[in-house]
mmCIF file of C-alpha atoms (C1' of nucleotides) in Angstrom:
data_model
loop_
_atom_site.group_PDB
_atom_site.id
_atom_site.type_symbol
_atom_site.label_atom_id
_atom_site.label_comp_id
_atom_site.label_asym_id
_atom_site.label_seq_id
_atom_site.Cartn_x
_atom_site.Cartn_y
_atom_site.Cartn_z
ATOM 1 C CA UNK A 1 85.741 119.660 84.247
ATOM 2 C CA UNK A 2 84.516 116.918 86.508
ATOM 3 C CA UNK A 3 82.400 117.622 89.522
ATOM 4 C CA UNK A 4 84.341 117.344 92.763
ATOM 5 C CA UNK A 5 83.597 114.367 95.009
ATOM 6 C CA UNK A 6 81.717 112.486 92.313
ATOM 7 C CA UNK A 7 82.385 108.792 91.714
ATOM 8 C CA UNK A 8 85.047 108.245 89.051
ATOM 9 C CA UNK A 9 83.272 106.790 86.014
ATOM 10 C CA UNK A 10 84.328 103.952 83.716
ATOM 11 C CA UNK A 11 85.704 106.363 81.142
ATOM 12 C CA UNK A 12 88.157 107.894 83.606
ATOM 13 C CA UNK A 13 89.938 104.560 84.020
ATOM 14 C CA UNK A 14 90.573 104.131 80.303
ATOM 15 C CA UNK A 15 93.615 106.429 80.574
ATOM 16 C CA UNK A 16 97.013 104.766 80.301
ATOM 17 C CA UNK A 17 98.596 103.563 83.537
ATOM 18 C CA UNK A 18 101.162 106.369 83.829
ATOM 19 C CA UNK A 19 98.570 109.103 83.395
ATOM 20 C CA UNK A 20 96.087 107.385 85.682
ATOM 21 C CA UNK A 21 98.706 106.767 88.386
ATOM 22 C CA UNK A 22 99.204 110.510 88.638
ATOM 23 C CA UNK A 23 95.515 111.386 88.213
ATOM 24 C CA UNK A 24 94.502 109.137 91.121
ATOM 25 C CA UNK A 25 96.612 111.080 93.627
ATOM 26 C CA UNK A 26 94.296 113.092 95.858
ATOM 27 C CA UNK A 27 91.251 110.984 94.955
ATOM 28 C CA UNK A 28 89.500 109.126 97.767
ATOM 29 C CA UNK A 29 89.094 105.353 97.867
ATOM 30 C CA UNK A 30 85.855 104.353 99.611
ATOM 31 C CA UNK A 31 84.751 100.905 100.794
ATOM 32 C CA UNK A 32 81.435 100.323 102.525
ATOM 33 C CA UNK A 33 80.881 96.932 104.196
ATOM 34 C CA UNK A 34 78.447 95.578 106.808
ATOM 35 C CA UNK A 35 81.029 96.602 109.422
ATOM 36 C CA UNK A 36 80.946 100.219 108.268
ATOM 37 C CA UNK A 37 82.604 102.572 105.827
ATOM 38 C CA UNK A 38 86.284 103.360 105.483
ATOM 39 C CA UNK A 39 87.898 105.805 103.117
ATOM 40 C CA UNK A 40 91.300 107.291 102.439
ATOM 41 C CA UNK A 41 92.959 109.759 100.114
ATOM 42 C CA UNK A 42 95.324 108.142 97.636
ATOM 43 C CA UNK A 43 98.794 109.557 98.287
ATOM 44 C CA UNK A 44 101.078 107.018 96.555
ATOM 45 C CA UNK A 45 100.721 104.945 93.361
ATOM 46 C CA UNK A 46 102.816 102.923 90.903
ATOM 47 C CA UNK A 47 102.170 102.281 87.206
ATOM 48 C CA UNK A 48 102.676 98.834 85.617
ATOM 49 C CA UNK A 49 102.326 98.239 81.869
ATOM 50 C CA UNK A 50 102.402 95.298 79.515
ATOM 51 C CA UNK A 51 105.824 96.130 78.050
ATOM 52 C CA UNK A 52 107.273 96.467 81.547
ATOM 53 C CA UNK A 53 109.334 93.523 82.838
ATOM 54 C CA UNK A 54 108.367 94.352 86.424
ATOM 55 C CA UNK A 55 104.668 94.014 85.621
ATOM 56 C CA UNK A 56 102.590 90.919 86.294
ATOM 57 C CA UNK A 57 101.135 91.343 82.789
ATOM 58 C CA UNK A 58 104.564 91.211 81.119
ATOM 59 C CA UNK A 59 104.445 87.480 80.387
ATOM 60 C CA UNK A 60 100.965 87.648 78.965
ATOM 61 C CA UNK A 61 97.522 86.840 80.217
ATOM 62 C CA UNK A 62 97.177 84.141 82.884
ATOM 63 C CA UNK A 63 94.388 83.157 85.247
ATOM 64 C CA UNK A 64 95.883 85.493 87.837
ATOM 65 C CA UNK A 65 96.429 88.489 85.587
ATOM 66 C CA UNK A 66 93.470 88.275 83.237
ATOM 67 C CA UNK A 67 91.630 91.196 84.811
ATOM 68 C CA UNK A 68 94.600 93.427 83.936
ATOM 69 C CA UNK A 69 93.843 92.725 80.282
ATOM 70 C CA UNK A 70 90.199 93.687 80.620
ATOM 71 C CA UNK A 71 88.783 97.213 80.482
ATOM 72 C CA UNK A 72 89.972 99.814 83.003
ATOM 73 C CA UNK A 73 88.030 100.490 86.181
ATOM 74 C CA UNK A 74 88.175 97.060 87.790
ATOM 75 C CA UNK A 75 90.064 95.803 90.824
ATOM 76 C CA UNK A 76 93.167 93.641 90.426
ATOM 77 C CA UNK A 77 93.840 92.050 93.820
ATOM 78 C CA UNK A 78 96.808 89.709 94.091
ATOM 79 C CA UNK A 79 98.404 87.669 96.827
ATOM 80 C CA UNK A 80 102.102 88.043 97.605
ATOM 81 C CA UNK A 81 104.831 86.968 100.009
ATOM 82 C CA UNK A 82 102.639 84.195 101.337
ATOM 83 C CA UNK A 83 100.588 86.461 103.562
ATOM 84 C CA UNK A 84 99.659 89.778 101.950
ATOM 85 C CA UNK A 85 97.237 91.127 99.371
ATOM 86 C CA UNK A 86 97.748 94.210 97.226
ATOM 87 C CA UNK A 87 95.152 96.279 95.377
ATOM 88 C CA UNK A 88 95.506 97.668 91.849
ATOM 89 C CA UNK A 89 93.210 99.758 89.674
ATOM 90 C CA UNK A 90 93.107 98.313 86.150
ATOM 91 C CA UNK A 91 93.742 101.037 83.572
ATOM 92 C CA UNK A 92 93.505 101.466 79.814
ATOM 93 C CA UNK A 93 91.220 99.857 77.262
ATOM 94 C CA UNK A 94 90.433 96.130 77.074
ATOM 95 C CA UNK A 95 93.316 94.221 75.499
ATOM 96 C CA UNK A 96 96.028 96.271 77.227
ATOM 97 C CA UNK A 97 97.459 94.596 80.322
ATOM 98 C CA UNK A 98 98.136 97.460 82.675
ATOM 99 C CA UNK A 99 97.208 98.674 86.141
ATOM 100 C CA UNK A 100 98.015 101.123 88.910
ATOM 101 C CA UNK A 101 99.150 99.769 92.280
ATOM 102 C CA UNK A 102 97.740 101.760 95.204
ATOM 103 C CA UNK A 103 100.627 101.980 97.670
ATOM 104 C CA UNK A 104 99.407 104.340 100.391
ATOM 105 C CA UNK A 105 96.376 106.226 101.658
ATOM 106 C CA UNK A 106 95.791 109.024 104.112
ATOM 107 C CA UNK A 107 92.859 107.849 106.285
ATOM 108 C CA UNK A 108 89.729 109.992 105.918
ATOM 109 C CA UNK A 109 86.789 108.062 107.419
ATOM 110 C CA UNK A 110 86.448 104.992 109.631
ATOM 111 C CA UNK A 111 89.842 105.129 111.273
ATOM 112 C CA UNK A 112 88.432 103.165 114.226
ATOM 113 C CA UNK A 113 87.393 100.326 111.906
ATOM 114 C CA UNK A 114 90.790 100.436 110.221
ATOM 115 C CA UNK A 115 92.446 100.058 113.629
ATOM 116 C CA UNK A 116 90.255 97.087 114.424
ATOM 117 C CA UNK A 117 91.053 95.379 111.118
ATOM 118 C CA UNK A 118 94.784 96.076 111.456
ATOM 119 C CA UNK A 119 94.945 95.165 115.137
ATOM 120 C CA UNK A 120 96.983 98.315 115.865
ATOM 121 C CA UNK A 121 96.467 102.061 116.012
ATOM 122 C CA UNK A 122 99.386 103.279 113.894
ATOM 123 C CA UNK A 123 100.732 102.647 110.374
ATOM 124 C CA UNK A 124 97.198 101.924 109.198
ATOM 125 C CA UNK A 125 97.521 102.606 105.459
ATOM 126 C CA UNK A 126 101.148 103.526 104.677
ATOM 127 C CA UNK A 127 101.878 100.500 102.498
ATOM 128 C CA UNK A 128 100.097 98.493 99.790
ATOM 129 C CA UNK A 129 99.248 95.434 101.893
ATOM 130 C CA UNK A 130 98.480 97.522 104.973
ATOM 131 C CA UNK A 131 95.844 99.605 103.205
ATOM 132 C CA UNK A 132 94.209 96.492 101.780
ATOM 133 C CA UNK A 133 93.838 95.120 105.299
ATOM 134 C CA UNK A 134 92.645 98.446 106.744
ATOM 135 C CA UNK A 135 90.061 98.945 103.979
ATOM 136 C CA UNK A 136 88.727 95.397 104.275
ATOM 137 C CA UNK A 137 89.561 94.548 100.658
ATOM 138 C CA UNK A 138 89.919 90.810 99.972
ATOM 139 C CA UNK A 139 90.587 88.410 97.130
ATOM 140 C CA UNK A 140 86.798 88.282 96.655
ATOM 141 C CA UNK A 141 87.062 91.816 95.280
ATOM 142 C CA UNK A 142 89.165 90.576 92.352
ATOM 143 C CA UNK A 143 87.636 91.905 89.113
ATOM 144 C CA UNK A 144 85.096 94.063 90.891
ATOM 145 C CA UNK A 145 83.912 97.234 89.102
ATOM 146 C CA UNK A 146 85.125 100.426 90.761
ATOM 147 C CA UNK A 147 82.884 102.860 88.863
ATOM 148 C CA UNK A 148 79.770 101.773 90.780
ATOM 149 C CA UNK A 149 78.959 99.947 94.000
ATOM 150 C CA UNK A 150 80.405 99.850 97.507
ATOM 151 C CA UNK A 151 84.044 99.959 96.414
ATOM 152 C CA UNK A 152 84.679 103.122 94.432
ATOM 153 C CA UNK A 153 86.845 106.206 94.103
ATOM 154 C CA UNK A 154 85.795 109.836 94.514
ATOM 155 C CA UNK A 155 87.332 112.533 92.354
ATOM 156 C CA UNK A 156 89.108 115.247 94.309
ATOM 157 C CA UNK A 157 91.112 118.272 93.341
ATOM 158 C CA UNK A 158 94.743 117.922 94.380
ATOM 159 C CA UNK A 159 96.450 121.152 95.351
ATOM 160 C CA UNK A 160 99.678 119.587 96.615
ATOM 161 C CA UNK A 161 102.789 118.948 94.527
ATOM 162 C CA UNK A 162 103.466 115.505 93.030
ATOM 163 C CA UNK A 163 106.837 113.751 93.200
ATOM 164 C CA UNK A 164 107.960 110.728 91.185
ATOM 165 C CA UNK A 165 110.778 108.200 91.346
ATOM 166 C CA UNK A 166 111.701 104.510 90.998
ATOM 167 C CA UNK A 167 109.185 101.912 92.132
ATOM 168 C CA UNK A 168 109.637 99.977 95.353
ATOM 169 C CA UNK A 169 110.429 96.309 95.928
ATOM 170 C CA UNK A 170 111.158 95.338 92.324
ATOM 171 C CA UNK A 171 114.419 94.161 90.771
ATOM 172 C CA UNK A 172 113.666 94.878 87.098
ATOM 173 C CA UNK A 173 113.022 98.159 85.288
ATOM 174 C CA UNK A 174 114.336 100.061 88.279
ATOM 175 C CA UNK A 175 115.238 102.988 86.023
ATOM 176 C CA UNK A 176 111.603 103.810 85.298
ATOM 177 C CA UNK A 177 110.321 106.619 87.583
ATOM 178 C CA UNK A 178 106.801 105.226 87.625
ATOM 179 C CA UNK A 179 106.067 105.696 91.297
ATOM 180 C CA UNK A 180 104.120 108.840 92.146
ATOM 181 C CA UNK A 181 103.368 110.347 95.525
ATOM 182 C CA UNK A 182 102.043 113.493 97.161
ATOM 183 C CA UNK A 183 105.161 115.469 98.051
ATOM 184 C CA UNK A 184 105.858 115.548 101.766
ATOM 185 C CA UNK A 185 102.773 113.539 102.751
ATOM 186 C CA UNK A 186 103.381 111.665 106.007
ATOM 187 C CA UNK A 187 101.388 108.608 104.916
ATOM 188 C CA UNK A 188 103.585 107.751 101.943
ATOM 189 C CA UNK A 189 105.327 104.382 102.470
ATOM 190 C CA UNK A 190 109.067 103.843 102.957
ATOM 191 C "C1'" DA B 1 117.443 105.142 112.418
ATOM 192 C "C1'" DG B 2 118.480 101.384 109.938
ATOM 193 C "C1'" DA B 3 119.739 96.575 108.707
ATOM 194 C "C1'" DG B 4 118.453 91.723 108.910
ATOM 195 C "C1'" DC B 5 115.249 88.256 108.612
ATOM 196 C "C1'" DG B 6 111.252 84.997 109.256
ATOM 197 C "C1'" DA B 7 106.567 83.981 107.950
ATOM 198 C "C1'" DT B 8 104.176 81.691 104.223
ATOM 199 C "C1'" DG B 9 101.958 80.467 99.450
ATOM 200 C "C1'" DG B 10 101.091 81.026 94.605
ATOM 201 C "C1'" DC B 11 103.127 81.511 90.269
ATOM 202 C "C1'" DC B 12 106.592 80.796 86.732
ATOM 203 C "C1'" DT B 13 110.802 78.423 84.768
ATOM 204 C "C1'" DG C 1 112.978 75.195 93.195
ATOM 205 C "C1'" DG C 2 113.355 79.999 93.271
ATOM 206 C "C1'" DC C 3 111.361 84.185 93.256
ATOM 207 C "C1'" DC C 4 108.499 87.767 94.813
ATOM 208 C "C1'" DA C 5 104.772 95.011 93.332
ATOM 209 C "C1'" DT C 6 105.421 92.924 101.915
ATOM 210 C "C1'" DC C 7 105.212 93.568 106.790
ATOM 211 C "C1'" DG C 8 106.627 93.781 111.394
ATOM 212 C "C1'" DC C 9 109.690 92.115 114.874
ATOM 213 C "C1'" DT C 10 114.378 92.152 116.646
ATOM 214 C "C1'" DC C 11 118.831 93.453 116.937
ATOM 215 C "C1'" DT C 12 122.549 96.918 116.830
ATOM 216 C "C1'" DA C 13 123.586 101.999 117.466
#
DNA sequence: AGAGCGATGGCCT
DNA sequence: GGCCATCGCTCTA
């Protein structure tokens, strides 16, 4: 049994994307920058695998997706819709192109800094691009190790119930219930 | 409360 | 050239 509130180690991220997507619920994402620290409990995730037509890794390794094919425990940050970034946790062993998209957080620390970064005082982290902005994550964090350093995840026991269902904003593989969220949590997107 | 849509750029066919 | 793992504003109710 892992110690509560300890930093998730490299081994933890070697789990397959579906297992990891569920295991990350309740854990706390922490980012410390010169501006201060922000953190939030992960309340919504989505799994993407190599055999999955909705996954960026589906068409093989490219310059953009190469980190997905590396070992688990690194950040996959991608740019979308011309103006937003999303943050994924790479999962599984090296050679497998899979990752977990972090879709929503419940703010824990540094809510004031989140408000400043977002330029508003509501809807801080209830969506994948929103939480990236609130946490101060950028494209420079692409490939960054999450098992050490200023961007990491703390293990946390989750007492709440987990729900699952189809992923959001995709047009393929919509039958796969690979989106997981903390049941009833107000910060889940939608 | 919910639908419609514009902004804006990289990636893939 | 078309498609997006999005967000937030605006319009209608």
